[in-house]
Short mmCIF file of C-alpha atoms in Angstrom, two decimals:
data_model
loop_
_atom_site.label_atom_id
_atom_site.label_comp_id
_atom_site.label_asym_id
_atom_site.label_seq_id
_atom_site.Cartn_x
_atom_site.Cartn_y
_atom_site.Cartn_z
CA MET A 1 -5.83 -166.52 -190.11
CA LYS A 2 -7.75 -163.05 -189.58
CA LEU A 3 -10.70 -162.27 -188.02
CA CYS A 4 -12.20 -159.05 -188.11
CA GLY A 5 -8.49 -157.98 -189.34
CA VAL A 6 -6.94 -158.92 -186.86
CA SER A 7 -4.80 -162.08 -186.21
CA LEU A 8 -5.74 -164.97 -184.17
CA ASP A 9 -1.79 -164.95 -182.88
CA ALA A 10 -2.26 -162.12 -181.99
CA ALA A 11 -4.70 -162.15 -180.26
CA ALA A 12 -4.17 -164.92 -177.86
CA ALA A 13 -1.04 -162.82 -177.42
CA ARG A 14 -2.94 -160.10 -176.04
CA SER A 15 -5.39 -162.34 -174.29
CA LEU A 16 -2.12 -163.48 -172.29
CA GLY A 17 -0.93 -160.76 -171.79
CA ALA A 18 -4.22 -159.56 -170.25
CA ALA A 19 -4.35 -162.53 -168.13
CA GLY A 20 -0.82 -161.67 -167.00
CA ASP A 21 -0.95 -157.75 -165.88
CA GLU A 22 -3.89 -158.48 -164.32
CA GLU A 23 -1.49 -161.18 -161.95
CA LYS A 24 0.41 -158.74 -161.95
CA LYS A 25 -1.86 -156.14 -160.74
CA MET A 26 -3.53 -159.37 -157.86
CA ALA A 27 -0.32 -159.28 -156.82
CA ALA A 28 0.39 -156.09 -156.75
CA GLY A 29 -3.31 -155.35 -155.09
CA LYS A 30 -1.82 -157.50 -152.35
CA ALA A 31 1.04 -156.05 -151.96
CA ASN A 32 -0.62 -152.38 -151.58
CA GLU A 33 -2.63 -153.99 -149.16
CA ILE A 34 0.31 -155.58 -147.13
CA GLU A 35 1.94 -152.08 -146.87
CA LEU A 36 -1.53 -150.31 -145.70
CA ASP A 37 -1.78 -152.78 -142.71
CA PHE A 38 2.21 -152.37 -141.86
CA LEU A 39 0.76 -148.55 -142.36
CA LYS A 40 -1.15 -148.99 -139.75
CA LEU A 41 2.05 -149.01 -137.47
CA THR A 42 3.39 -145.34 -137.67
CA ALA A 43 7.38 -145.34 -138.10
CA GLN A 44 7.57 -144.96 -134.00
CA GLU A 45 6.06 -147.98 -133.00
CA ARG A 46 8.03 -150.27 -136.04
CA GLU A 47 10.59 -149.13 -134.57
CA SER A 48 10.07 -149.70 -130.93
CA LEU A 49 8.84 -153.27 -132.25
CA VAL A 50 12.10 -154.12 -133.73
CA GLU A 51 13.49 -153.84 -130.10
CA ILE A 52 10.95 -156.46 -128.72
CA ASP A 53 11.59 -160.11 -128.34
CA SER A 54 11.17 -163.25 -126.02
CA SER A 55 13.61 -161.28 -123.99
CA LEU A 56 10.94 -159.01 -122.31
CA PHE A 57 8.56 -161.87 -120.98
CA GLY A 58 7.93 -161.15 -117.07
CA PHE A 59 9.33 -157.75 -117.65
CA GLN A 60 7.32 -155.76 -118.87
CA ARG A 61 5.22 -155.39 -115.58
CA LEU A 62 8.29 -153.40 -114.59
CA HIS A 63 8.61 -150.47 -117.27
CA GLU A 64 5.65 -147.15 -115.97
CA ASP A 65 4.44 -147.04 -119.86
CA GLY A 66 3.42 -151.86 -119.22
CA ALA A 67 -0.35 -150.90 -120.67
CA ARG A 68 0.95 -149.00 -123.33
CA THR A 69 3.34 -151.40 -124.48
CA LYS A 70 0.71 -153.61 -124.41
CA ALA A 71 -1.95 -151.90 -126.46
CA LEU A 72 1.08 -151.87 -129.16
CA LEU A 73 1.82 -155.68 -129.12
CA LEU A 74 -1.84 -156.26 -129.96
CA LYS A 75 -1.74 -153.59 -132.58
CA ALA A 76 1.23 -155.28 -133.84
CA VAL A 77 -0.45 -158.90 -133.49
CA SER A 78 -3.55 -157.45 -135.60
CA CYS A 79 -1.28 -155.84 -138.49
CA TYR A 80 0.69 -158.85 -138.81
CA ASP A 81 -2.00 -161.37 -138.34
CA SER A 82 -3.66 -159.64 -141.31
CA ALA A 83 -0.62 -159.32 -143.49
CA ILE A 84 0.34 -163.02 -142.98
CA LEU A 85 -3.15 -164.25 -144.01
CA LYS A 86 -3.31 -162.16 -147.32
CA SER A 87 -0.55 -163.27 -148.61
CA GLU A 88 -1.37 -166.69 -148.05
CA GLY A 89 1.57 -167.18 -145.53
CA LYS A 90 4.01 -166.55 -148.16
CA VAL A 91 5.96 -163.98 -146.20
CA GLU A 92 9.93 -164.24 -144.56
CA PRO A 93 10.20 -166.65 -141.73
CA GLU A 94 11.28 -163.96 -139.34
CA MET A 95 7.71 -162.11 -139.77
CA PHE A 96 6.39 -165.30 -138.03
CA CYS A 97 9.39 -164.75 -134.94
CA GLN A 98 8.32 -161.89 -134.81
CA LEU A 99 4.54 -162.37 -134.52
CA GLY A 100 5.38 -165.15 -131.67
CA HIS A 101 7.74 -163.12 -129.32
CA PHE A 102 4.30 -160.63 -129.26
CA ASN A 103 1.93 -163.23 -128.54
CA LEU A 104 4.13 -164.84 -126.16
CA LEU A 105 4.05 -161.19 -124.21
CA LEU A 106 0.96 -161.56 -124.49
CA GLU A 107 0.80 -164.61 -122.61
CA ASP A 108 -1.06 -166.29 -125.83
CA TYR A 109 -0.08 -169.50 -125.76
CA PRO A 110 -1.26 -171.59 -128.43
CA LYS A 111 -1.14 -168.50 -130.53
CA ALA A 112 2.56 -168.03 -130.04
CA LEU A 113 3.15 -171.83 -130.02
CA SER A 114 2.13 -171.80 -133.31
CA ALA A 115 4.18 -168.76 -135.14
CA TYR A 116 7.30 -169.91 -133.79
CA GLN A 117 6.29 -173.84 -134.65
CA ARG A 118 5.38 -172.09 -138.37
CA TYR A 119 8.69 -170.35 -138.41
CA TYR A 120 10.98 -173.31 -137.14
CA SER A 121 9.74 -175.33 -140.48
CA LEU A 122 10.19 -172.29 -142.39
CA GLN A 123 13.61 -171.10 -141.02
CA THR A 124 16.31 -173.60 -141.60
CA ASP A 125 19.16 -171.64 -139.22
CA TYR A 126 16.73 -171.39 -136.86
CA TRP A 127 18.86 -172.65 -134.49
CA LYS A 128 21.19 -169.65 -134.41
CA ASN A 129 18.20 -167.54 -133.11
CA ALA A 130 18.65 -167.24 -129.29
CA ALA A 131 15.66 -165.43 -128.80
CA PHE A 132 13.49 -167.69 -130.55
CA LEU A 133 15.00 -170.73 -128.35
CA TYR A 134 14.30 -169.15 -125.52
CA GLY A 135 10.90 -168.19 -126.90
CA LEU A 136 9.86 -171.51 -127.47
CA GLY A 137 12.00 -172.87 -124.37
CA LEU A 138 9.34 -170.63 -122.31
CA VAL A 139 5.68 -171.77 -124.12
CA TYR A 140 7.02 -175.38 -123.35
CA PHE A 141 7.47 -174.83 -120.46
CA HIS A 142 4.36 -172.87 -119.29
CA TYR A 143 2.65 -175.84 -120.72
CA ASN A 144 4.95 -178.53 -118.63
CA THR A 145 6.26 -179.95 -121.75
CA PHE A 146 9.96 -180.26 -120.15
CA HIS A 147 11.87 -182.42 -122.68
CA TRP A 148 10.98 -179.64 -124.85
CA ALA A 149 12.18 -176.94 -122.47
CA ILE A 150 14.66 -178.21 -121.34
CA GLN A 151 16.55 -179.34 -125.40
CA ALA A 152 15.09 -175.97 -126.48
CA PHE A 153 16.74 -173.60 -123.26
CA GLN A 154 20.25 -176.21 -123.30
CA ASP A 155 20.11 -175.38 -126.93
CA GLY A 156 19.52 -171.62 -126.01
CA LEU A 157 22.71 -171.62 -124.02
CA TYR A 158 25.15 -173.49 -126.38
CA ILE A 159 24.34 -170.74 -128.88
CA ASP A 160 25.07 -167.60 -126.92
CA PRO A 161 26.46 -168.76 -123.28
CA SER A 162 25.67 -164.85 -122.85
CA PHE A 163 22.14 -164.56 -123.98
CA SER A 164 20.99 -161.19 -121.83
CA ARG A 165 18.53 -164.19 -119.86
CA ALA A 166 20.75 -167.24 -118.77
CA THR A 167 19.38 -166.72 -115.34
CA GLU A 168 15.84 -166.90 -115.99
CA ILE A 169 16.62 -169.90 -118.14
CA HIS A 170 18.93 -171.57 -115.08
CA MET A 171 15.86 -170.99 -112.87
CA ARG A 172 13.90 -172.99 -114.93
CA LEU A 173 16.22 -176.13 -115.92
CA GLY A 174 16.36 -175.92 -112.14
CA LEU A 175 13.10 -176.19 -111.34
CA MET A 176 12.49 -179.28 -114.44
CA PHE A 177 15.46 -180.87 -113.18
CA LYS A 178 14.19 -180.90 -109.51
CA GLY A 179 10.97 -181.69 -110.87
CA ASN A 180 12.45 -185.20 -112.84
CA THR A 181 14.65 -185.62 -109.37
CA ASN A 182 18.16 -184.89 -110.91
CA TYR A 183 18.48 -182.95 -108.29
CA LYS A 184 22.55 -183.45 -109.48
CA SER A 185 21.36 -181.14 -112.56
CA SER A 186 19.18 -178.99 -110.66
CA LEU A 187 21.88 -177.81 -108.40
CA LYS A 188 24.41 -176.82 -110.97
CA HIS A 189 21.40 -174.74 -112.39
CA PHE A 190 20.42 -172.80 -109.01
CA GLN A 191 23.81 -172.18 -108.28
CA LEU A 192 24.97 -170.74 -111.85
CA ALA A 193 21.79 -168.78 -111.02
CA LEU A 194 23.02 -167.60 -107.48
CA ILE A 195 25.96 -166.05 -108.76
CA ASP A 196 24.00 -164.38 -111.88
CA SER A 197 23.56 -160.62 -110.88
CA ASN A 198 20.93 -160.06 -113.94
CA PRO A 199 17.40 -159.10 -112.79
CA CYS A 200 15.18 -162.21 -113.00
CA THR A 201 11.66 -163.14 -112.92
CA LEU A 202 11.53 -165.69 -110.28
CA SER A 203 13.21 -163.36 -107.88
CA LYS A 204 15.81 -164.88 -105.32
CA ALA A 205 13.30 -163.80 -102.17
CA GLU A 206 10.43 -164.20 -103.92
CA SER A 207 10.41 -168.04 -105.47
CA LYS A 208 11.19 -170.99 -103.17
CA ASN A 209 11.61 -173.46 -105.55
CA HIS A 210 14.85 -171.37 -105.74
CA TYR A 211 16.50 -172.25 -102.53
CA ILE A 212 15.16 -175.26 -101.12
CA PRO A 213 15.65 -177.38 -103.60
CA ILE A 214 18.95 -176.66 -103.19
CA SER A 215 19.04 -177.98 -99.77
CA LEU A 216 16.34 -180.52 -100.78
CA PHE A 217 19.81 -182.12 -102.99
CA TYR A 218 21.89 -182.09 -99.62
CA THR A 219 19.13 -184.22 -97.53
CA HIS A 220 18.44 -186.22 -100.51
CA THR A 221 22.04 -187.40 -100.73
CA GLN A 222 22.93 -187.43 -96.83
CA LYS A 223 24.51 -184.21 -97.02
CA PHE A 224 22.50 -183.24 -93.96
CA ARG A 225 25.42 -181.24 -92.08
CA THR A 226 25.34 -178.93 -95.45
CA ALA A 227 21.71 -178.80 -95.83
CA LYS A 228 21.47 -177.26 -92.64
CA GLU A 229 23.62 -175.16 -93.44
CA ALA A 230 21.71 -173.62 -96.84
CA TYR A 231 18.61 -173.95 -94.74
CA GLU A 232 19.92 -171.32 -92.08
CA ASN A 233 21.36 -169.10 -94.32
CA LEU A 234 18.26 -169.03 -96.64
CA LEU A 235 16.44 -167.60 -93.33
CA GLN A 236 19.13 -164.60 -93.19
CA THR A 237 18.12 -163.33 -96.35
CA GLU A 238 16.65 -160.28 -95.99
CA ASN A 239 13.31 -158.99 -96.38
CA LEU A 240 12.68 -163.16 -96.73
CA PRO A 241 8.91 -163.65 -97.51
CA ALA A 242 6.54 -165.03 -95.47
CA GLN A 243 5.70 -168.36 -97.84
CA VAL A 244 9.05 -168.88 -98.16
CA LYS A 245 10.29 -168.49 -94.25
CA ALA A 246 7.75 -170.91 -93.48
CA ALA A 247 8.66 -174.08 -95.92
CA THR A 248 12.63 -173.53 -94.87
CA LEU A 249 11.42 -173.40 -91.33
CA GLN A 250 9.40 -176.23 -92.05
CA GLN A 251 11.84 -178.01 -93.55
CA LEU A 252 14.64 -177.30 -91.11
CA GLY A 253 12.32 -178.72 -88.67
CA TRP A 254 11.39 -181.83 -90.16
CA MET A 255 15.18 -182.63 -90.74
CA HIS A 256 15.99 -182.49 -87.04
CA HIS A 257 13.23 -184.74 -86.73
CA THR A 258 14.06 -187.62 -88.69
CA VAL A 259 17.60 -187.27 -88.88
CA GLU A 260 19.25 -188.36 -85.78
CA ARG A 261 22.96 -187.51 -86.12
CA LEU A 262 22.26 -184.02 -86.01
CA GLY A 263 22.11 -184.39 -82.50
CA ASP A 264 20.54 -186.36 -79.56
CA PRO A 265 16.93 -186.85 -79.38
CA GLY A 266 16.53 -184.17 -76.64
CA SER A 267 17.52 -181.26 -78.26
CA LYS A 268 16.83 -182.30 -81.49
CA ASP A 269 13.10 -182.10 -81.08
CA SER A 270 13.17 -179.23 -79.11
CA TYR A 271 14.90 -177.70 -82.03
CA ALA A 272 12.63 -179.16 -84.42
CA ILE A 273 9.38 -178.10 -82.17
CA GLN A 274 11.08 -174.92 -82.21
CA CYS A 275 11.51 -174.34 -86.07
CA LEU A 276 7.71 -175.98 -86.98
CA GLN A 277 6.20 -173.56 -84.42
CA LYS A 278 8.21 -170.46 -86.16
CA SER A 279 7.23 -172.43 -89.97
CA LEU A 280 3.75 -171.56 -88.27
CA GLU A 281 4.03 -167.79 -87.22
CA ALA A 282 4.64 -167.26 -91.00
CA ASP A 283 1.91 -169.75 -92.41
CA PRO A 284 -0.41 -170.45 -90.02
CA ASN A 285 -2.10 -172.33 -93.09
CA SER A 286 0.13 -174.84 -93.99
CA GLY A 287 -1.07 -178.29 -92.89
CA GLN A 288 1.45 -179.92 -93.42
CA SER A 289 3.45 -178.10 -90.48
CA TRP A 290 0.84 -178.80 -88.57
CA TYR A 291 0.97 -182.47 -89.21
CA PHE A 292 4.50 -182.20 -89.15
CA LEU A 293 4.41 -180.92 -85.69
CA GLY A 294 2.26 -183.45 -84.29
CA ARG A 295 4.41 -185.63 -84.97
CA CYS A 296 7.52 -184.20 -83.21
CA TYR A 297 4.86 -183.97 -80.10
CA SER A 298 3.52 -187.38 -80.08
CA SER A 299 7.45 -188.69 -80.05
CA ILE A 300 8.11 -186.78 -76.56
CA GLY A 301 4.95 -187.92 -75.36
CA LYS A 302 3.11 -184.76 -75.14
CA VAL A 303 -0.65 -186.10 -76.51
CA GLN A 304 -2.65 -183.20 -76.16
CA ASP A 305 0.10 -180.73 -77.82
CA ALA A 306 0.02 -183.33 -81.00
CA PHE A 307 -3.51 -184.08 -81.06
CA ILE A 308 -4.15 -180.38 -80.83
CA SER A 309 -1.73 -180.31 -83.76
CA TYR A 310 -3.18 -183.22 -85.68
CA ARG A 311 -6.81 -181.63 -85.24
CA GLN A 312 -4.97 -178.43 -87.28
CA SER A 313 -3.52 -180.11 -89.52
CA ILE A 314 -6.88 -181.59 -90.23
CA ASP A 315 -8.55 -178.49 -90.36
CA LYS A 316 -5.90 -176.58 -92.71
CA SER A 317 -6.08 -178.71 -95.60
CA GLU A 318 -7.55 -181.25 -97.60
CA ALA A 319 -7.87 -185.04 -96.04
CA SER A 320 -4.48 -187.21 -95.14
CA ALA A 321 -3.86 -190.70 -95.09
CA ASP A 322 -0.58 -189.55 -93.09
CA THR A 323 -2.32 -186.94 -90.72
CA TRP A 324 -5.39 -189.73 -89.87
CA CYS A 325 -2.83 -192.68 -89.56
CA SER A 326 -0.69 -190.79 -86.67
CA ILE A 327 -4.00 -189.67 -84.73
CA GLY A 328 -4.55 -193.33 -85.13
CA VAL A 329 -1.50 -194.88 -83.25
CA LEU A 330 -1.72 -191.45 -80.66
CA TYR A 331 -4.75 -193.03 -79.50
CA GLN A 332 -4.12 -196.43 -79.74
CA GLN A 333 -0.60 -195.41 -77.80
CA GLN A 334 -3.76 -194.43 -75.13
CA ASN A 335 -5.46 -197.74 -75.23
CA GLN A 336 -8.64 -196.28 -76.94
CA PRO A 337 -8.75 -199.03 -80.19
CA MET A 338 -12.27 -197.81 -81.09
CA ASP A 339 -11.03 -193.95 -81.33
CA ALA A 340 -8.09 -195.92 -83.26
CA LEU A 341 -9.77 -198.18 -85.29
CA GLN A 342 -12.16 -194.82 -86.75
CA ALA A 343 -8.87 -193.00 -87.71
CA TYR A 344 -6.83 -195.92 -89.20
CA ILE A 345 -9.96 -196.75 -91.21
CA CYS A 346 -9.55 -192.82 -92.12
CA ALA A 347 -6.33 -193.92 -93.24
CA VAL A 348 -6.73 -196.73 -95.37
CA GLN A 349 -9.62 -194.90 -97.20
CA LEU A 350 -8.09 -191.97 -97.99
CA ASP A 351 -4.96 -194.51 -99.21
CA HIS A 352 -5.62 -197.86 -99.82
CA SER A 353 -1.85 -198.60 -100.31
CA HIS A 354 -0.76 -196.92 -97.27
CA ALA A 355 1.39 -199.52 -95.85
CA ALA A 356 1.71 -198.48 -92.17
CA ALA A 357 -1.79 -198.13 -91.72
CA TRP A 358 -2.65 -201.53 -92.53
CA MET A 359 0.64 -202.47 -90.34
CA ASP A 360 -1.35 -200.13 -87.62
CA LEU A 361 -4.28 -201.56 -88.44
CA GLY A 362 -3.56 -205.63 -88.02
CA THR A 363 -1.16 -204.61 -85.11
CA LEU A 364 -4.44 -202.85 -83.25
CA TYR A 365 -6.69 -205.99 -84.33
CA GLU A 366 -3.70 -208.49 -83.34
CA SER A 367 -4.02 -206.76 -79.76
CA CYS A 368 -7.56 -207.75 -79.34
CA GLY A 369 -7.86 -211.21 -80.20
CA GLN A 370 -8.42 -210.76 -83.84
CA PRO A 371 -6.04 -212.51 -85.91
CA HIS A 372 -8.08 -213.04 -89.05
CA ASP A 373 -8.08 -209.48 -89.73
CA ALA A 374 -5.11 -208.40 -88.31
CA ILE A 375 -3.80 -211.31 -91.10
CA LYS A 376 -5.95 -209.50 -93.98
CA CYS A 377 -4.85 -206.22 -92.67
CA TYR A 378 -1.12 -207.35 -93.48
CA ILE A 379 -1.49 -209.37 -96.25
CA ASN A 380 -3.11 -205.55 -97.68
CA ALA A 381 0.14 -203.67 -96.01
CA THR A 382 2.66 -206.14 -98.53
CA ARG A 383 0.85 -205.31 -101.72
CA SER A 384 2.08 -201.92 -100.81
CA LYS A 385 5.03 -200.70 -103.04
CA ALA A 386 5.66 -198.06 -99.73
CA CYS A 387 5.72 -201.61 -97.27
CA THR A 388 9.48 -201.83 -96.16
CA ASN A 389 9.52 -204.65 -94.06
CA THR A 390 7.54 -207.42 -96.32
CA ALA A 391 9.31 -210.48 -94.85
CA ALA A 392 9.11 -209.40 -91.29
CA LEU A 393 5.47 -209.10 -92.23
CA ILE A 394 4.78 -212.41 -94.34
CA HIS A 395 7.26 -214.24 -91.52
CA ARG A 396 4.23 -212.79 -89.04
CA ILE A 397 1.17 -213.88 -91.69
CA LYS A 398 2.23 -217.34 -91.08
CA LEU A 399 2.59 -217.43 -87.18
CA LEU A 400 -0.46 -215.86 -87.06
CA GLN A 401 -2.27 -218.38 -89.39
CA VAL A 402 -0.80 -221.19 -87.44
CA GLY A 403 -1.93 -220.54 -84.22
CA ARG A 404 -5.42 -217.85 -85.07
CA ASP A 405 -7.96 -220.35 -82.80
CA ALA A 406 -5.28 -220.28 -80.11
CA GLU A 407 -4.51 -216.27 -79.67
CA ARG A 408 -8.24 -215.81 -79.35
CA GLU A 409 -8.18 -217.23 -76.02
CA GLY A 410 -8.46 -214.32 -73.36
CA TYR A 411 -9.61 -212.04 -74.86
CA ILE A 412 -13.52 -210.17 -73.99
CA HIS A 413 -15.33 -209.53 -76.52
CA THR A 414 -18.42 -207.42 -75.99
CA HIS A 415 -22.02 -207.00 -77.99
CA THR A 416 -20.88 -203.35 -77.15
CA CYS A 417 -18.01 -203.07 -78.62
CA ARG A 418 -18.72 -204.72 -82.10
CA ASP A 419 -21.93 -202.78 -82.70
CA MET A 420 -20.59 -199.51 -82.00
CA VAL A 421 -18.09 -200.39 -84.89
CA VAL A 422 -21.05 -201.38 -86.70
CA LYS A 423 -22.28 -198.63 -87.07
CA CYS A 424 -18.93 -196.40 -87.36
CA PHE A 425 -18.52 -198.49 -90.57
CA LEU A 426 -22.49 -197.82 -91.74
CA VAL A 427 -21.52 -194.41 -91.04
CA LEU A 428 -18.50 -194.07 -92.92
CA ARG A 429 -20.34 -196.12 -95.90
CA ARG A 430 -23.05 -193.87 -95.72
CA ARG A 431 -20.95 -190.65 -96.07
CA GLY A 432 -18.57 -192.03 -98.34
CA ALA A 433 -15.52 -189.79 -96.65
CA CYS A 434 -14.01 -190.25 -93.63
CA PRO A 435 -15.18 -188.11 -90.39
CA SER A 436 -15.41 -184.31 -89.02
CA PRO A 437 -12.42 -184.24 -87.20
CA LEU A 438 -12.15 -185.70 -83.71
CA SER A 439 -13.32 -182.63 -80.91
CA SER A 440 -11.99 -184.81 -78.35
CA PRO A 441 -8.66 -185.25 -77.64
CA PRO A 442 -7.37 -188.90 -76.44
CA ASP A 443 -8.13 -190.26 -73.25
CA ARG A 444 -5.54 -191.44 -70.81
CA GLY A 445 -7.78 -193.22 -68.15
CA PRO A 446 -7.78 -197.78 -68.13
CA GLU A 447 -10.98 -197.97 -68.61
CA HIS A 448 -10.69 -197.89 -72.35
CA CYS A 449 -7.99 -201.55 -72.79
CA SER A 450 -11.06 -203.99 -72.59
CA ARG A 451 -11.89 -201.98 -75.90
CA GLN A 452 -11.82 -204.32 -79.15
CA PRO A 453 -12.68 -203.64 -82.45
CA ARG A 454 -15.07 -205.62 -84.26
CA ALA A 455 -16.08 -205.14 -88.04
CA THR A 456 -18.79 -207.61 -88.29
CA GLY A 457 -19.85 -208.57 -91.63
CA THR A 458 -16.62 -206.63 -93.13
CA ALA A 459 -12.85 -207.67 -93.22
CA ALA A 460 -10.35 -205.12 -91.97
CA GLY A 461 -8.35 -206.77 -95.76
CA GLU A 462 -12.25 -206.18 -98.08
CA THR A 463 -12.68 -202.83 -96.22
CA SER A 464 -11.22 -200.36 -99.25
CA ARG A 465 -12.24 -202.38 -101.83
CA ASP A 466 -15.43 -202.51 -100.69
CA PRO A 467 -15.46 -198.71 -100.83
CA PRO A 468 -18.25 -196.46 -98.71
CA ARG A 469 -21.28 -195.51 -100.11
#
């Protein structure tokens, strides 16, 4: 059939041909646009980008032309994003891998992860690309998804044991295994990092998490002599940053105070105090070091120095249940039960499961003839996972329950003391927190011996269940 001298078949063929030509033109147009996007990058810039991958992460700032490199990466990301968008994602998988590297170096972690995941889904042999695995591991490490980071890093080392950033990988694996309390694996990777002479962004001198976990491993495995040698070797490092020096001395001093086999008590405590004092010279704002120093002073009977150290600990750091509990012990040893009561209350308000504070508070109540409150404190102590003498406490609770009334005899109860404790509780409830650091050290006089802690209307065991308001 013909229409105006033209067959319908011919017309249809022409129509199809025209449609096909139109599609080809559109495809060619998109290709030209993509090509134009890449032409925005000069030949020199494209050549520079070929050499850039995840292995430069952390080292850009060491380059004199760091700003120029960043500008190039931003330009490249813009060009790649535009090209991928115009091609509707139909590009070579390698482009996504490169885009992941660029975003990683720019520390745009969400975009880096997205690009790496696209490459992972498109490239069947992604596991052969060590730079990709390293970059992906760095992103996972940034987001603290250690399970996936460990797998990516280990896969990278497996495929390329001589990878240029193997030291970086061993460092991060050591940190992650240490965080997972896998100290044996942590030690292995830290030692591998130590023997590698290649440069590292987590430098051996700058990162306290590089050296100290090795010594901590020895401490946890009770190899205390080896741990001591590791700490002391670290202190011999030239140009050791103040923070690293302070942390090392802190661990060394506290280990000497707590480990009996490191010497006789006198020399041990003397060395511990020296280490902690040097630690505070390097970092005077460490609340933990001040607390440890207070514990050392308290153990050798230097009450005033211990009190000053505890007060410094509270001033320098956030409120700590351990510190307040130790302050309570100090006051109780000096026969100041009212002040001890206040400190113990602070401790259990900060940490309801603080077994030591509940036990000490129970002892305080018991010593003042208040077995009913002592029982409730001991019960709270036994509920804590940190309680190490549950059986003994349960036995003590039973004895107090049997002889509760008899043990009340012979103790002096004064209304003045009760009124003072009620006032103390009311103040704590109004503030909703512990009072400010104590302004005066423990007294030594015997006039405090008759004071008795008594929380009228509020049982000791109910204090933390009914939070202060």
